[in-house]
Coordinates of N, CA and C in Angstrom, one line a residue:
X187 N 130.8 66.1 287.2 CA 131.9 67.0 287.5 C 132.7 66.5 288.6
X188 N 134.0 66.2 288.3 CA 134.9 65.6 289.3 C 135.9 66.7 289.6
X189 N 135.9 67.1 290.9 CA 136.8 68.1 291.4 C 138.2 67.5 291.8
X190 N 139.2 68.1 291.3 CA 140.6 67.7 291.6 C 141.4 68.8 292.1
X191 N 142.5 68.5 292.7 CA 143.4 69.6 293.3 C 144.1 70.3 292.2
X192 N 144.6 71.5 292.5 CA 145.3 72.3 291.6 C 146.6 71.5 291.1
X193 N 147.2 70.8 292.1 CA 148.4 70.1 291.7 C 148.1 69.0 290.6
X194 N 147.0 68.3 290.8 CA 146.6 67.3 289.8 C 146.3 67.9 288.5
X195 N 145.5 69.0 288.5 CA 145.2 69.7 287.3 C 146.4 70.2 286.6
X196 N 147.4 70.8 287.3 CA 148.6 71.3 286.7 C 149.4 70.2 286.0
X197 N 149.5 69.1 286.7 CA 150.2 67.9 286.2 C 149.5 67.4 284.9
X198 N 148.2 67.4 285.0 CA 147.4 66.9 283.8 C 147.6 67.7 282.6
X199 N 147.9 69.0 282.8 CA 148.0 69.9 281.6 C 149.5 70.3 281.4
X200 N 150.4 69.8 282.1 CA 151.8 70.0 282.0 C 152.2 71.5 282.3
X201 N 151.6 72.0 283.4 CA 151.8 73.4 283.8 C 152.4 73.4 285.2
X202 N 153.0 74.5 285.6 CA 153.5 74.7 286.9 C 152.4 74.9 287.9
X203 N 152.5 74.2 289.0 CA 151.4 74.3 290.0 C 151.2 75.8 290.4
X204 N 152.2 76.5 290.6 CA 152.1 77.9 291.1 C 151.4 78.7 290.1
X205 N 151.6 78.5 288.8 CA 151.0 79.3 287.7 C 149.5 79.0 287.7
X206 N 149.1 77.7 287.9 CA 147.7 77.3 287.9 C 147.0 77.9 289.1
X207 N 147.7 77.9 290.2 CA 147.1 78.4 291.5 C 146.9 79.9 291.3
X208 N 147.8 80.6 290.7 CA 147.6 82.1 290.5 C 146.5 82.3 289.5
X209 N 146.4 81.5 288.5 CA 145.3 81.7 287.6 C 143.9 81.4 288.3
X210 N 143.9 80.5 289.1 CA 142.6 80.2 289.9 C 142.3 81.3 290.8
X211 N 143.3 81.9 291.5 CA 143.0 83.0 292.4 C 142.6 84.2 291.7
X212 N 143.0 84.4 290.5 CA 142.6 85.6 289.7 C 141.3 85.4 288.9
X213 N 140.7 84.2 289.0 CA 139.5 84.0 288.4 C 139.6 83.4 287.0
X214 N 140.8 83.0 286.6 CA 141.0 82.5 285.2 C 140.5 81.1 285.0
X215 N 140.2 80.4 286.0 CA 139.6 79.0 285.9 C 138.1 79.2 286.4
X216 N 137.2 79.0 285.6 CA 135.8 79.3 286.0 C 135.2 78.3 287.0
X217 N 135.8 77.1 287.1 CA 135.2 76.1 288.0 C 136.1 76.0 289.3
X218 N 137.1 76.8 289.4 CA 138.0 76.7 290.6 C 137.3 77.2 291.8
X219 N 137.4 76.5 292.9 CA 136.7 76.8 294.2 C 137.8 76.5 295.3
X220 N 137.7 77.3 296.3 CA 138.7 77.1 297.4 C 137.9 76.3 298.4
X221 N 138.6 75.2 298.8 CA 138.0 74.4 299.9 C 139.0 74.3 301.0
X222 N 138.7 75.1 302.0 CA 139.7 75.3 303.1 C 140.8 76.2 302.6
X223 N 142.0 75.6 302.6 CA 143.1 76.4 302.1 C 143.6 75.9 300.7
X224 N 142.9 74.9 300.2 CA 143.3 74.3 298.9 C 142.3 74.6 297.8
X225 N 142.8 74.8 296.6 CA 142.0 75.1 295.5 C 141.6 73.8 294.8
X226 N 140.4 73.7 294.4 CA 139.9 72.5 293.6 C 139.3 73.0 292.3
X227 N 139.5 72.2 291.3 CA 139.0 72.6 289.9 C 138.4 71.4 289.2
X228 N 137.4 71.6 288.4 CA 136.8 70.5 287.6 C 137.8 69.9 286.7
X229 N 137.9 68.6 286.7 CA 138.9 67.9 285.9 C 138.6 68.1 284.4
X230 N 137.4 68.4 284.0 CA 137.0 68.5 282.6 C 137.3 69.9 282.1
X231 N 137.6 70.9 282.9 CA 137.8 72.3 282.4 C 139.1 72.3 281.6
X232 N 139.0 72.8 280.4 CA 140.2 72.9 279.6 C 141.1 74.0 280.1
X233 N 142.4 73.8 279.9 CA 143.4 74.9 280.4 C 143.3 76.1 279.4
X234 N 143.0 77.2 279.9 CA 142.8 78.4 279.0 C 144.1 79.0 278.6
X235 N 144.4 79.2 277.4 CA 145.6 79.9 276.9 C 145.0 81.0 276.1
X236 N 144.9 82.2 276.8 CA 144.3 83.3 276.1 C 145.3 84.4 275.8
X237 N 146.5 84.0 275.7 CA 147.5 85.0 275.3 C 147.2 85.5 273.9
X238 N 147.3 86.8 273.8 CA 147.0 87.4 272.5 C 148.1 88.3 272.1
X239 N 148.7 88.1 271.0 CA 149.8 89.0 270.6 C 149.3 90.1 269.8
X240 N 150.0 91.3 269.8 CA 149.5 92.4 269.1 C 149.4 92.2 267.6
X241 N 150.4 91.4 267.1 CA 150.3 91.1 265.6 C 149.1 90.3 265.2
X242 N 148.5 89.6 266.1 CA 147.2 88.9 265.9 C 146.0 89.9 265.9
X243 N 146.1 90.9 266.8 CA 145.0 91.8 267.0 C 144.9 92.9 265.9
X244 N 146.1 93.3 265.4 CA 146.1 94.4 264.4 C 147.0 94.0 263.2
X245 N 146.7 94.6 262.1 CA 147.6 94.4 260.9 C 148.9 95.3 261.2
X246 N 149.9 95.0 260.4 CA 151.2 95.8 260.6 C 150.9 97.3 260.4
X247 N 150.1 97.6 259.4 CA 149.8 99.0 259.1 C 149.0 99.6 260.3
X248 N 148.1 98.9 260.8 CA 147.3 99.3 261.9 C 148.2 99.6 263.2
X249 N 149.1 98.7 263.4 CA 150.0 98.8 264.6 C 150.9 100.1 264.4
X250 N 151.4 100.3 263.2 CA 152.3 101.5 263.0 C 151.5 102.8 263.1
X251 N 150.2 102.8 262.8 CA 149.5 104.1 262.8 C 149.0 104.5 264.2
X252 N 149.1 103.6 265.2 CA 148.6 103.9 266.5 C 149.8 104.2 267.5
X253 N 149.5 105.1 268.5 CA 150.5 105.3 269.5 C 150.4 104.1 270.5
X254 N 151.3 104.1 271.5 CA 151.4 103.0 272.4 C 150.2 102.8 273.2
X255 N 149.5 103.9 273.7 CA 148.3 103.8 274.5 C 147.2 103.2 273.7
X256 N 147.1 103.6 272.4 CA 146.0 103.1 271.5 C 146.2 101.6 271.2
X257 N 147.5 101.2 271.1 CA 147.8 99.8 270.8 C 147.4 99.0 272.0
X258 N 147.8 99.4 273.2 CA 147.4 98.7 274.5 C 145.9 98.6 274.6
X259 N 145.1 99.6 274.2 CA 143.7 99.6 274.2 C 143.1 98.5 273.3
X260 N 143.7 98.5 272.0 CA 143.2 97.6 271.0 C 143.5 96.1 271.4
X261 N 144.7 95.9 272.0 CA 145.0 94.6 272.5 C 144.1 94.2 273.6
X262 N 143.8 95.1 274.5 CA 142.9 94.8 275.6 C 141.5 94.4 275.1
X263 N 141.0 95.1 274.1 CA 139.7 94.8 273.5 C 139.8 93.4 272.8
X264 N 140.8 93.1 272.1 CA 141.0 91.8 271.5 C 141.0 90.7 272.5
X265 N 141.7 90.9 273.6 CA 141.8 89.9 274.7 C 140.4 89.7 275.3
X266 N 139.7 90.8 275.5 CA 138.4 90.8 276.1 C 137.4 90.0 275.3
X267 N 137.5 90.1 274.0 CA 136.7 89.3 273.0 C 136.9 87.8 273.2
X268 N 138.2 87.4 273.5 CA 138.5 86.0 273.7 C 137.8 85.5 275.0
X269 N 137.8 86.3 276.0 CA 137.2 85.9 277.3 C 135.6 85.9 277.2
X270 N 135.1 86.7 276.4 CA 133.6 86.9 276.3 C 133.0 85.8 275.5
X271 N 131.8 85.4 275.9 CA 131.0 84.4 275.2 C 130.5 85.0 273.9
X272 N 130.2 86.3 273.9 CA 129.7 87.0 272.7 C 130.8 87.7 271.9
X273 N 132.0 87.4 272.2 CA 133.2 88.0 271.5 C 133.2 87.7 270.0
X274 N 132.7 86.6 269.6 CA 132.7 86.2 268.2 C 131.6 86.9 267.4
X275 N 130.7 87.5 268.1 CA 129.6 88.3 267.5 C 130.0 89.8 267.6
X276 N 130.6 90.3 266.5 CA 131.2 91.6 266.6 C 130.3 92.7 267.0
X277 N 129.1 92.7 266.3 CA 128.1 93.8 266.6 C 127.6 93.7 268.0
X278 N 127.3 92.6 268.5 CA 126.8 92.4 269.9 C 127.9 92.8 270.9
X279 N 129.1 92.3 270.6 CA 130.2 92.7 271.6 C 130.4 94.2 271.6
X280 N 130.5 94.8 270.4 CA 130.7 96.3 270.4 C 129.6 97.1 271.0
X281 N 128.3 96.6 270.8 CA 127.2 97.4 271.3 C 127.2 97.3 272.9
X282 N 127.5 96.2 273.4 CA 127.6 96.0 274.9 C 128.8 96.7 275.5
X283 N 129.9 96.7 274.7 CA 131.2 97.3 275.2 C 130.9 98.9 275.3
X284 N 130.2 99.4 274.4 CA 129.9 100.9 274.4 C 129.1 101.3 275.6
X285 N 128.3 100.3 276.2 CA 127.5 100.7 277.4 C 128.3 100.8 278.6
X286 N 129.6 100.3 278.6 CA 130.5 100.4 279.8 C 131.1 101.7 279.8
X287 N 131.0 102.5 280.9 CA 131.7 103.8 281.0 C 133.2 103.6 280.8
X288 N 133.8 104.6 280.0 CA 135.2 104.5 279.7 C 136.1 104.4 280.9
X289 N 135.8 105.1 282.0 CA 136.6 105.1 283.2 C 136.6 103.7 283.8
X290 N 135.5 103.0 283.8 CA 135.4 101.7 284.4 C 136.1 100.7 283.5
X291 N 135.9 100.8 282.2 CA 136.6 99.9 281.2 C 138.1 100.0 281.3
X292 N 138.6 101.1 281.6 CA 140.1 101.3 281.7 C 140.6 100.6 283.0
X293 N 139.8 100.5 284.0 CA 140.2 99.9 285.3 C 140.1 98.4 285.3
X294 N 139.3 97.8 284.4 CA 139.1 96.4 284.4 C 140.2 95.6 283.6
X295 N 140.4 94.4 284.0 CA 141.3 93.6 283.2 C 140.6 93.1 282.0
X296 N 141.3 92.6 280.9 CA 140.5 92.1 279.8 C 139.5 91.0 280.1
X297 N 139.9 90.1 281.1 CA 138.9 89.1 281.5 C 137.7 89.7 282.1
X298 N 137.9 90.6 283.0 CA 136.7 91.3 283.7 C 135.9 92.0 282.7
X299 N 136.5 92.7 281.7 CA 135.8 93.4 280.7 C 135.0 92.4 279.8
X300 N 135.5 91.3 279.5 CA 134.7 90.3 278.8 C 133.5 89.8 279.6
X301 N 133.7 89.6 280.9 CA 132.6 89.2 281.7 C 131.5 90.2 281.8
X302 N 131.9 91.5 281.9 CA 130.9 92.6 282.0 C 130.1 92.7 280.7
X303 N 130.8 92.5 279.6 CA 130.1 92.5 278.3 C 129.1 91.4 278.3
X304 N 129.5 90.2 278.7 CA 128.6 89.0 278.8 C 127.4 89.3 279.7
X305 N 127.6 89.9 280.8 CA 126.5 90.3 281.8 C 125.5 91.2 281.1
X306 N 126.0 92.2 280.4 CA 125.1 93.2 279.7 C 124.3 92.4 278.6
X307 N 125.0 91.6 277.9 CA 124.3 90.8 276.8 C 123.2 89.9 277.5
X308 N 123.6 89.3 278.6 CA 122.6 88.4 279.3 C 121.4 89.2 279.8
X309 N 121.7 90.4 280.3 CA 120.6 91.3 280.8 C 119.6 91.7 279.7
X310 N 120.2 92.0 278.5 CA 119.4 92.4 277.4 C 118.6 91.2 276.9
X311 N 119.2 90.0 276.8 CA 118.5 88.8 276.4 C 117.4 88.4 277.4
X312 N 117.6 88.5 278.7 CA 116.6 88.2 279.7 C 115.5 89.2 279.6
X313 N 115.7 90.5 279.3 CA 114.7 91.4 279.1 C 113.8 91.1 277.9
X314 N 114.4 90.6 276.9 CA 113.7 90.3 275.7 C 112.7 89.1 275.9
X315 N 113.1 88.2 276.9 CA 112.3 87.1 277.2 C 111.3 87.3 278.3
X316 N 111.3 88.5 278.9 CA 110.5 88.8 280.0 C 109.0 88.8 279.6
X317 N 108.1 88.2 280.4 CA 106.7 88.1 280.0 C 106.1 89.5 279.7
X318 N 106.5 90.5 280.5 CA 106.0 91.9 280.2 C 106.4 92.4 278.9
X319 N 107.5 92.0 278.3 CA 108.0 92.5 277.1 C 107.0 92.3 276.0
X320 N 106.4 91.1 275.9 CA 105.4 90.8 274.9 C 104.2 91.7 275.1
X321 N 103.8 92.0 276.3 CA 102.7 92.9 276.5 C 103.0 94.4 276.1
X322 N 104.3 94.8 276.3 CA 104.7 96.1 275.9 C 104.8 96.2 274.4
X323 N 105.2 95.1 273.7 CA 105.3 95.1 272.3 C 103.9 95.2 271.7
X324 N 102.9 94.6 272.3 CA 101.5 94.6 271.8 C 100.9 96.0 271.9
X325 N 101.3 96.8 272.9 CA 100.9 98.2 273.0 C 101.5 99.1 272.0
X326 N 102.7 98.8 271.5 CA 103.4 99.6 270.5 C 102.8 99.4 269.2
X327 N 102.1 98.3 268.9 CA 101.6 98.1 267.6 C 100.3 98.7 267.3

């Protein structure tokens, strides 16, 4: 892992330095770390382009049948799926999304929502692998 400056990373990907710095400060680059007053990022990290258009998230008929607030919600969920590691697994993503209180989900950005879904999925998986889980399953049989 070779850490480079934001300026070098931006030049490497043909992006504006200020845009990449903003992305790093908002958590959009997973390997970005602040060293003193400068941001450093792993040179191998791909530049994330997670823009999601409404036409990609919903069909035309689906877009027309929803009001503006519902369309924003659906777009936010579609974007969160892109940020989440389990986003491609529809049932897993939806099951973990339902565990997030609605008020909290409304306050989170799509990226944060995707991370929370991943954390819930990880907690469930860790619980499945816990040594006590096998003992508990043996008692149920």
